[in-house]
Short mmCIF file of C-alpha atoms in Angstrom, two decimals:
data_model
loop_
_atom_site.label_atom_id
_atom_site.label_comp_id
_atom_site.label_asym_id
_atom_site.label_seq_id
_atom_site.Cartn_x
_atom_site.Cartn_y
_atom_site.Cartn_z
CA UNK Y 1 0.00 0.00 0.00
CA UNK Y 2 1.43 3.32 -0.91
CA UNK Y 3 2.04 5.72 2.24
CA UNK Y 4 -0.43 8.05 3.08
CA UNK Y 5 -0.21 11.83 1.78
CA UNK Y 6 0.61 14.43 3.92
CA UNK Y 7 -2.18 16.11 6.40
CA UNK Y 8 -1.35 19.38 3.80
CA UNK Y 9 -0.80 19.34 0.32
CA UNK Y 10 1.28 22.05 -1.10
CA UNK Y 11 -1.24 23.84 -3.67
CA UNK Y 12 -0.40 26.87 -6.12
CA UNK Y 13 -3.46 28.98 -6.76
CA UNK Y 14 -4.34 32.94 -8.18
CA UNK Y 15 -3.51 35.13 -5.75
CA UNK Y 16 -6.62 36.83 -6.41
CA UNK Y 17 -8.57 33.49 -5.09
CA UNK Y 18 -7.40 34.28 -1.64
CA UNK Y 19 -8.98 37.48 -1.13
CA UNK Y 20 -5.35 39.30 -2.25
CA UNK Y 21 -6.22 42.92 -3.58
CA UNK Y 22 -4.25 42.54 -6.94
CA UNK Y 23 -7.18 42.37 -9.44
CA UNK Y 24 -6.43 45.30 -12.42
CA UNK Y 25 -8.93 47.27 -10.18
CA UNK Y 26 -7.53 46.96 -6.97
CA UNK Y 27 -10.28 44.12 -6.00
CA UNK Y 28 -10.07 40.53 -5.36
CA UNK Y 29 -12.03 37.33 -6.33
CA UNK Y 30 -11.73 35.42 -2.74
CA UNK Y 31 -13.80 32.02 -2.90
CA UNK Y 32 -14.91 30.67 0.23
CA UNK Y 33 -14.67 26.86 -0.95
CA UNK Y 34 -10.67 27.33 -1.61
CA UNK Y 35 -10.06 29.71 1.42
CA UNK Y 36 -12.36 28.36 3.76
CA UNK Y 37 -12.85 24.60 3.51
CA UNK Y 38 -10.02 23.17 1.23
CA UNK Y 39 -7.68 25.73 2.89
CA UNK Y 40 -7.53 23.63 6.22
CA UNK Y 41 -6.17 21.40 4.42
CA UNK Y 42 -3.80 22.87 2.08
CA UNK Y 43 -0.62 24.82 1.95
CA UNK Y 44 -1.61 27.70 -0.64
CA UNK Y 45 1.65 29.20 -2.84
CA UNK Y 46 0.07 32.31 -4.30
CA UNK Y 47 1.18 34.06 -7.49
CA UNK Y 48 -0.24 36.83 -9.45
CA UNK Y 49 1.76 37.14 -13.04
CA UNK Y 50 0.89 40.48 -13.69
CA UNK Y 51 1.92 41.91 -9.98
CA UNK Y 52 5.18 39.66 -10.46
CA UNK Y 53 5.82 41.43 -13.84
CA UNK Y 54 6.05 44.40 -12.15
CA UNK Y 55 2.67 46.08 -12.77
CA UNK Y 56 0.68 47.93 -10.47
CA UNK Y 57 -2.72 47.35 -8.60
CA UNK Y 58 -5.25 49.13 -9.99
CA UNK Y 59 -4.02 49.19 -13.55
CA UNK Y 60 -5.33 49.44 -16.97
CA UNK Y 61 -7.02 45.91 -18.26
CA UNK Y 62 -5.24 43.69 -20.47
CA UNK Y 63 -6.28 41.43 -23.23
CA UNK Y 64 -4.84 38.49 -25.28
CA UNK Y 65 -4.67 39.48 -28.85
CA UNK Y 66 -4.14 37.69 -32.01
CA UNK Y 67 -1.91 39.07 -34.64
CA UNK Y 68 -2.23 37.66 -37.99
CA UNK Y 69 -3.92 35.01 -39.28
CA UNK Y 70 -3.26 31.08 -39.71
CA UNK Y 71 0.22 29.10 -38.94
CA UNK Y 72 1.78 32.73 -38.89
CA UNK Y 73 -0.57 34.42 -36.15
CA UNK Y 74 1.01 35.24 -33.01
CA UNK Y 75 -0.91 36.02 -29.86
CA UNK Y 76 0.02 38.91 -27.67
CA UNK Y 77 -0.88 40.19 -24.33
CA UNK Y 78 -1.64 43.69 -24.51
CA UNK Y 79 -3.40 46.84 -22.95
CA UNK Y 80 -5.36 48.32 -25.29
CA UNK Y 81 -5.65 52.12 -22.83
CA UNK Y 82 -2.05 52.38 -23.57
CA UNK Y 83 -1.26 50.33 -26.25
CA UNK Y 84 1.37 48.60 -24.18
CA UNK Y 85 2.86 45.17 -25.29
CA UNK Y 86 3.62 42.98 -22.18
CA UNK Y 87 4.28 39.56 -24.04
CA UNK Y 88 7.69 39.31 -23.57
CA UNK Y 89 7.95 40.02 -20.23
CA UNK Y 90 5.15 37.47 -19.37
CA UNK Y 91 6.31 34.67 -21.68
CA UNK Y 92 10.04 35.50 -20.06
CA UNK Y 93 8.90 35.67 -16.38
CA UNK Y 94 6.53 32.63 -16.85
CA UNK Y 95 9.21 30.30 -17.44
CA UNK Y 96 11.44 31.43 -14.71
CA UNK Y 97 8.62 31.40 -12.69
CA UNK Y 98 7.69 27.53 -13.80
CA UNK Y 99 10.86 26.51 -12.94
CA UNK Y 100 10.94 27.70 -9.37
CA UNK Y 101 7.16 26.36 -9.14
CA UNK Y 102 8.51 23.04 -10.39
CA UNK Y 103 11.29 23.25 -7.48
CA UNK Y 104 7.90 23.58 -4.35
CA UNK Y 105 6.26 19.59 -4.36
CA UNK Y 106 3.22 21.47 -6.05
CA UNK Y 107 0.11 18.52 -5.70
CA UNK Y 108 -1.80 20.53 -7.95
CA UNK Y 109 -3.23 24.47 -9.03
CA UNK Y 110 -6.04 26.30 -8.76
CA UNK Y 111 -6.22 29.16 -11.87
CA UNK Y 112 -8.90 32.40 -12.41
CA UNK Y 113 -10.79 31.69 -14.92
CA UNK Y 114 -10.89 34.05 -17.64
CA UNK Y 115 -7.80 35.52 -17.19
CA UNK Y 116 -5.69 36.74 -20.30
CA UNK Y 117 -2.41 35.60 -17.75
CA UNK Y 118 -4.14 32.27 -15.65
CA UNK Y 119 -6.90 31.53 -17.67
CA UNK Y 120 -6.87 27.38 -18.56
CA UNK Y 121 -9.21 27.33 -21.06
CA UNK Y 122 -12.14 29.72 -22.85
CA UNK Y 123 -9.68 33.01 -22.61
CA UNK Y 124 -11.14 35.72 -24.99
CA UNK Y 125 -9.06 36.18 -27.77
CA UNK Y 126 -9.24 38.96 -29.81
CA UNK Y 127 -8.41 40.10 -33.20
CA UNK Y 128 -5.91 42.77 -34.22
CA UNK Y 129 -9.25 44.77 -35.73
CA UNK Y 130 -10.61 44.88 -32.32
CA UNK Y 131 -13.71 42.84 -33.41
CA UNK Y 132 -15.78 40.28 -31.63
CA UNK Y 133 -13.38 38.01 -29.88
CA UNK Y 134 -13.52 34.32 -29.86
CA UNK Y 135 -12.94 32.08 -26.83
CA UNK Y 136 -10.44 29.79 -27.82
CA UNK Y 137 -7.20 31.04 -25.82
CA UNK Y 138 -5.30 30.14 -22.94
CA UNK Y 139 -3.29 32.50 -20.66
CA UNK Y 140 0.28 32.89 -20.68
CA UNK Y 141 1.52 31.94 -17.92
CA UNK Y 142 -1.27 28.92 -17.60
CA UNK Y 143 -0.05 27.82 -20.87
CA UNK Y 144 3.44 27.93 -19.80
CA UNK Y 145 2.45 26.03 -15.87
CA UNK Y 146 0.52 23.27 -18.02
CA UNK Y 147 3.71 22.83 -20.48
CA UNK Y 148 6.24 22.60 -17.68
CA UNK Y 149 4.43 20.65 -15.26
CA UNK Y 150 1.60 18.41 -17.54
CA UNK Y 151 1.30 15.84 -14.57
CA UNK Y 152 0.41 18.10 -12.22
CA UNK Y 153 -3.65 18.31 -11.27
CA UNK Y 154 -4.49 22.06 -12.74
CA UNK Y 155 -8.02 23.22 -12.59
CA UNK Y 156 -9.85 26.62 -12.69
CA UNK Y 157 -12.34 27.70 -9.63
CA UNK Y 158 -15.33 28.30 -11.84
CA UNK Y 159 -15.54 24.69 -12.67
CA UNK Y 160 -14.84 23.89 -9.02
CA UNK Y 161 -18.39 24.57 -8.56
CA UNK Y 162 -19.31 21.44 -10.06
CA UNK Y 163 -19.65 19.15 -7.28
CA UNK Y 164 -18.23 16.05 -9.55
CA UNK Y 165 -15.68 18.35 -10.86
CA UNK Y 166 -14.11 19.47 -7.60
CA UNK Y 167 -14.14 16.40 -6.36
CA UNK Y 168 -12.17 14.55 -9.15
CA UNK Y 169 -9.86 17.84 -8.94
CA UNK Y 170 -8.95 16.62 -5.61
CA UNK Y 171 -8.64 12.98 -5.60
CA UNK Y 172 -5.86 13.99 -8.35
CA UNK Y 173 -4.37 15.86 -6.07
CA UNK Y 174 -4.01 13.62 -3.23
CA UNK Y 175 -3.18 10.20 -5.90
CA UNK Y 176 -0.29 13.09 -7.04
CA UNK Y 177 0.54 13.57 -3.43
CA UNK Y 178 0.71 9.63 -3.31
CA UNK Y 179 2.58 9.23 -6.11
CA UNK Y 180 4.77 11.84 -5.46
CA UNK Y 181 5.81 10.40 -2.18
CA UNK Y 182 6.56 6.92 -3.35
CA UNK Y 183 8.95 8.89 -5.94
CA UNK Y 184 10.87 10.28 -3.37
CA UNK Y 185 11.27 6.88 -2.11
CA UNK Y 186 12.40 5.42 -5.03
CA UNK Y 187 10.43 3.40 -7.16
CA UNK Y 188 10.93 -0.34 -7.85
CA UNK Y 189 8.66 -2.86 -10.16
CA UNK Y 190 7.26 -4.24 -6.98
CA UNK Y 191 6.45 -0.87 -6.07
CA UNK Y 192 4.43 0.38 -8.56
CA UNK Y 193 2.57 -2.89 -8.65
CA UNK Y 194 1.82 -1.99 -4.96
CA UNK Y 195 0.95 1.60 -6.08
CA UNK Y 196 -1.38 0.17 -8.85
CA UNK Y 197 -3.19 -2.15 -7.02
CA UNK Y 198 -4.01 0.23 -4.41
CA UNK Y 199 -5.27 2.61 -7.17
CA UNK Y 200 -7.00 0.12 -9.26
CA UNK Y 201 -10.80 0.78 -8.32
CA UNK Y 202 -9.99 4.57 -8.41
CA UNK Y 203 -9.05 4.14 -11.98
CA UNK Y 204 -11.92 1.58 -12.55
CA UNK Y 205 -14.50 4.36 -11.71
CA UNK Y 206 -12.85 6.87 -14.44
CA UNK Y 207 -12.24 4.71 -17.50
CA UNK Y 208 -11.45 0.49 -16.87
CA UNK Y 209 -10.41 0.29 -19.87
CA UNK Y 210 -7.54 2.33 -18.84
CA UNK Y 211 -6.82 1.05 -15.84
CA UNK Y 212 -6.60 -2.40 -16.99
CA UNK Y 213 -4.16 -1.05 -20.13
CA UNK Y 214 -2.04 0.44 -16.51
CA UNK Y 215 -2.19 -2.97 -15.60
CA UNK Y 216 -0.94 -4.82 -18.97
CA UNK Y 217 1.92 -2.01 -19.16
CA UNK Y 218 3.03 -3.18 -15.28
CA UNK Y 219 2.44 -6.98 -16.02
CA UNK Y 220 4.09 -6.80 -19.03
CA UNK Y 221 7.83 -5.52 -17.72
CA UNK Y 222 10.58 -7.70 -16.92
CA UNK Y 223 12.56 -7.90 -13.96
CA UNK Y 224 15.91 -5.46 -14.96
CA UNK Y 225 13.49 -3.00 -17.26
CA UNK Y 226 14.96 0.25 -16.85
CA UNK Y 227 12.40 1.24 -13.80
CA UNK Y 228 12.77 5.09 -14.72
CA UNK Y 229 10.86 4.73 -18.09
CA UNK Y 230 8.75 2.28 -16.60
CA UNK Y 231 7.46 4.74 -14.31
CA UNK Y 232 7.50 7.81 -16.55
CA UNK Y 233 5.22 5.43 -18.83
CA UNK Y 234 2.81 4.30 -16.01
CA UNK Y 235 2.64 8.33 -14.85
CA UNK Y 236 1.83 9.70 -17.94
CA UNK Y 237 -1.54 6.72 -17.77
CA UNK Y 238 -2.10 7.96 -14.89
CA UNK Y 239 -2.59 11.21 -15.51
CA UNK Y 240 -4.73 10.92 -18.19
CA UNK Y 241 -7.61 8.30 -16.53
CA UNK Y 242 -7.38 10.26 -13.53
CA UNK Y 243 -8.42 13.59 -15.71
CA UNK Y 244 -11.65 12.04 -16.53
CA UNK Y 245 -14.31 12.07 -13.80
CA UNK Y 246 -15.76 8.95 -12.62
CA UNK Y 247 -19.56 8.86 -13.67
CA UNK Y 248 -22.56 7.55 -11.50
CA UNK Y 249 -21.88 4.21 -13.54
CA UNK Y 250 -18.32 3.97 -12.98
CA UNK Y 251 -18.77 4.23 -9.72
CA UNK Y 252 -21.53 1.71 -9.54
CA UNK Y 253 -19.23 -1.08 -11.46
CA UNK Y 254 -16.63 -0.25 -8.58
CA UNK Y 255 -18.92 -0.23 -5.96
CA UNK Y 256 -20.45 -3.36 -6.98
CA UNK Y 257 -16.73 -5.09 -7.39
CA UNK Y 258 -16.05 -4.01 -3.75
CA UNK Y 259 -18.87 -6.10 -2.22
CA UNK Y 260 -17.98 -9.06 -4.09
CA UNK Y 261 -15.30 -8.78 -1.42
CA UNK Y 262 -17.31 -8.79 1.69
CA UNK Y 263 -20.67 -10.13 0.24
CA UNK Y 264 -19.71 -13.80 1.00
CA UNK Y 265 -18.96 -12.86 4.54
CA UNK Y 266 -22.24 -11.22 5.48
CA UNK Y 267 -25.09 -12.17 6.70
CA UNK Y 268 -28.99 -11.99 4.53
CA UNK Y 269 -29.93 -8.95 6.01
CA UNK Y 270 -26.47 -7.16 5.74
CA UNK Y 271 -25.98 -8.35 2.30
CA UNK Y 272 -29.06 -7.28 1.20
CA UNK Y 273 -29.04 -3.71 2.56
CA UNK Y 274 -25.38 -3.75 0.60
CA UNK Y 275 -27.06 -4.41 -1.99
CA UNK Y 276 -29.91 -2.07 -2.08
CA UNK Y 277 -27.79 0.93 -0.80
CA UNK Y 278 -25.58 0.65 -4.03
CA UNK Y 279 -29.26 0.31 -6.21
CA UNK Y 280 -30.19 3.38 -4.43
CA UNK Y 281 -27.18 4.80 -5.20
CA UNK Y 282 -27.27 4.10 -8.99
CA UNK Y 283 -31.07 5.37 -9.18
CA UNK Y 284 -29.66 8.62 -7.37
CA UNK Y 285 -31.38 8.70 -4.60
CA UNK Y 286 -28.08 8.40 -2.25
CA UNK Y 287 -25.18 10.33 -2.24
CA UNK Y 288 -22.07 8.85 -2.69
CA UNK Y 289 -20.53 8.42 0.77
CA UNK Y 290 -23.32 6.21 1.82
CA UNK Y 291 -22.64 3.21 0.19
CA UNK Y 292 -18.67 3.81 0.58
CA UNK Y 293 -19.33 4.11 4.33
CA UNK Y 294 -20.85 0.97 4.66
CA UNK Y 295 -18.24 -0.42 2.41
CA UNK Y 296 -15.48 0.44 4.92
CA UNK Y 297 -17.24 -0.42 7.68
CA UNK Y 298 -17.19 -4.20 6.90
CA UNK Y 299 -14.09 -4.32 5.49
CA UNK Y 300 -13.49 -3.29 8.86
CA UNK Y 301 -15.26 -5.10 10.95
CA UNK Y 302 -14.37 -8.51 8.64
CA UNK Y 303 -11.28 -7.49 8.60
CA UNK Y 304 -10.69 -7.60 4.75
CA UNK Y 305 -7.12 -6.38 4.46
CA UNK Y 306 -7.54 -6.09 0.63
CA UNK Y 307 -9.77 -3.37 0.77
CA UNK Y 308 -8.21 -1.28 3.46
CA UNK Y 309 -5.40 -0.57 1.15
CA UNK Y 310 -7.75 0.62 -1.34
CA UNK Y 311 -7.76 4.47 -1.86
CA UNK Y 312 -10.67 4.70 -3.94
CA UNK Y 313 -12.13 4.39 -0.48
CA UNK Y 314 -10.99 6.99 0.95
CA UNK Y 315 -9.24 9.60 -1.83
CA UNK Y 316 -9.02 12.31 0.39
CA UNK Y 317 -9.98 13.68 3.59
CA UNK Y 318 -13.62 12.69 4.64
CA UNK Y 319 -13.54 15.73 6.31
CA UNK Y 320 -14.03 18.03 2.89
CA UNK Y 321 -17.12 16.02 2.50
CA UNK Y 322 -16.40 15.79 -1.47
CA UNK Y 323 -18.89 12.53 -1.57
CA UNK Y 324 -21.77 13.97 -0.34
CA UNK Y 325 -23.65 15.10 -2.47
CA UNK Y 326 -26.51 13.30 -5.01
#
């Protein structure tokens, strides 16, 4: 079983999402969720591009604009008040920036939507005629973070609002924290069978077929494969299934896989309320953490050793209450 993750996670995020005054005018876009509820839990590393580039609070809006047209367009980052071109020294500050980023044990980022600097996806772009824009950009400095780093668990805090969203952001982030950890440690064949098995049914609820490819690329190697590649191979798998959130199905298949592992051991009436929690589950009338609950309570109380290393179980604290809702 792969050791536990630390009680905080080291998390980048917009300074703005804090409640730090260093919007263009002078404001802030503090949530509550990241401040409030996941900050108990987190060690924040704020950054702010355009404060960092050396630009003032309040200041004169910028925009991302597109210069040109096909293979040859170039976007820029510009204010159009002043006419000001700050491309270069975002693009150059971004990178240096990355690098020291890359340097902190980042688990993961939290980026303002929207934003011509942090934006992820859906920036406005606009054309050099100052017509309509599309919304087909990314920011600068979230393009270069996502380049630099494309392991690490990056989301934006509008989609955080999306219950099944913000909870697949953060089992990413603690699996990265896991994975991270057992890095450090060094990582063996035997190891990242360990690490796989205890991941297995939280890749089963995102995409099986993936998690069972995980599994071929693992059972596959030969004792005295170069481990390194091995890894970087099995990491990059993992990154993608664990982008995709589980659905109500996936989660049902896993769910249902689980009590095959205690169902044997129970008696008719425990069985069967199993059984119809996880149908009441799949019809939506429960919320998640119900049937999981019960779950871990027999594994518990049978003492099932198999599933107490299973994180799917427990992804993350049960604390942040990320399963509860329908």
């Amino acid at each position: 079983m792969p050791s536990s993750p630390p009680s905080r996670v080291r998390l980048g995020i917009s300074a703005c999402l804090l409640g730090q005054e260093v919007r263009y005018n002078g404001g802030h876009k503090r949530d509550p969720f990241l401040t409030d509820t996941l900050g108990n839990w987190v060690e924040w590393v704020a950054v702010c591009p355009e404060v960092e580039i050396g630009l003032g609070t309040p200041r004169p809006s910028m925009r991302l604009v597109r210069l040109g047209r096909g293979e040859e367009a170039e976007v820029r980052l510009v204010t159009p008040e002043t006419g000001a071109d700050h491309t270069a020294a975002m693009t150059t500050w971004a990178a240096r920036r990355v690098d020291e980023l890359a340097a902190l044990d980042l688990d993961g980022y939290v980026l303002k939507k929207d934003s011509p600097s942090c934006g992820m996806e859906r920036v406005k772009l606009y054309p050099e005629d100052g017509g309509a824009p599309t919304k087909d950009a990314r920011g600068l400095f979230a393009a270069a973070l996502l380049a630099r780093l494309p392991h690490l668990p990056v989301e934006e805090e509008g989609r955080l609002n999306d219950p099944p969203l913000r909870e697949n952001f953060i089992a990413r982030v603690y699996a990265h924290a896991r994975w991270r950890q057992n890095e450090a440690a060094g990582w063996t064949r035997a190891a990242l069978m360990r690490f796989h098995e205890a991941h297995k049914f939280l890749l089963m609820a995102r995409n099986q077929a993936g998690m069972r490819r995980l599994g071929r690329l693992l059972g596959a190697s030969a004792k005295g494969e170069d481990t390194a590649a091995l890894a970087a191979a099995y990491r990059s798998g993992l990154t993608e299934v664990m982008r995709r959130p589980p659905t109500r199905r996936g989660h049902t298949n896993v769910l249902q896989h689980l009590a095959g592992f205690v169902s044997d051991l129970l008696d008719t009436d425990d069985r069967k309320e199993l059984t119809e929690t996880i149908e009441r589950y799949r019809l939506g009338l429960l919320p998640l953490i119900v049937p999981v609950t019960l779950l871990r309570h027999h594994a518990r109380k049978l003492g099932v050793a198999y599933l107490h290393g299973q994180t799917y179980l427990e992804p993350h604290p049960h604390e942040l209450m990320l399963m509860n809702h329908v």
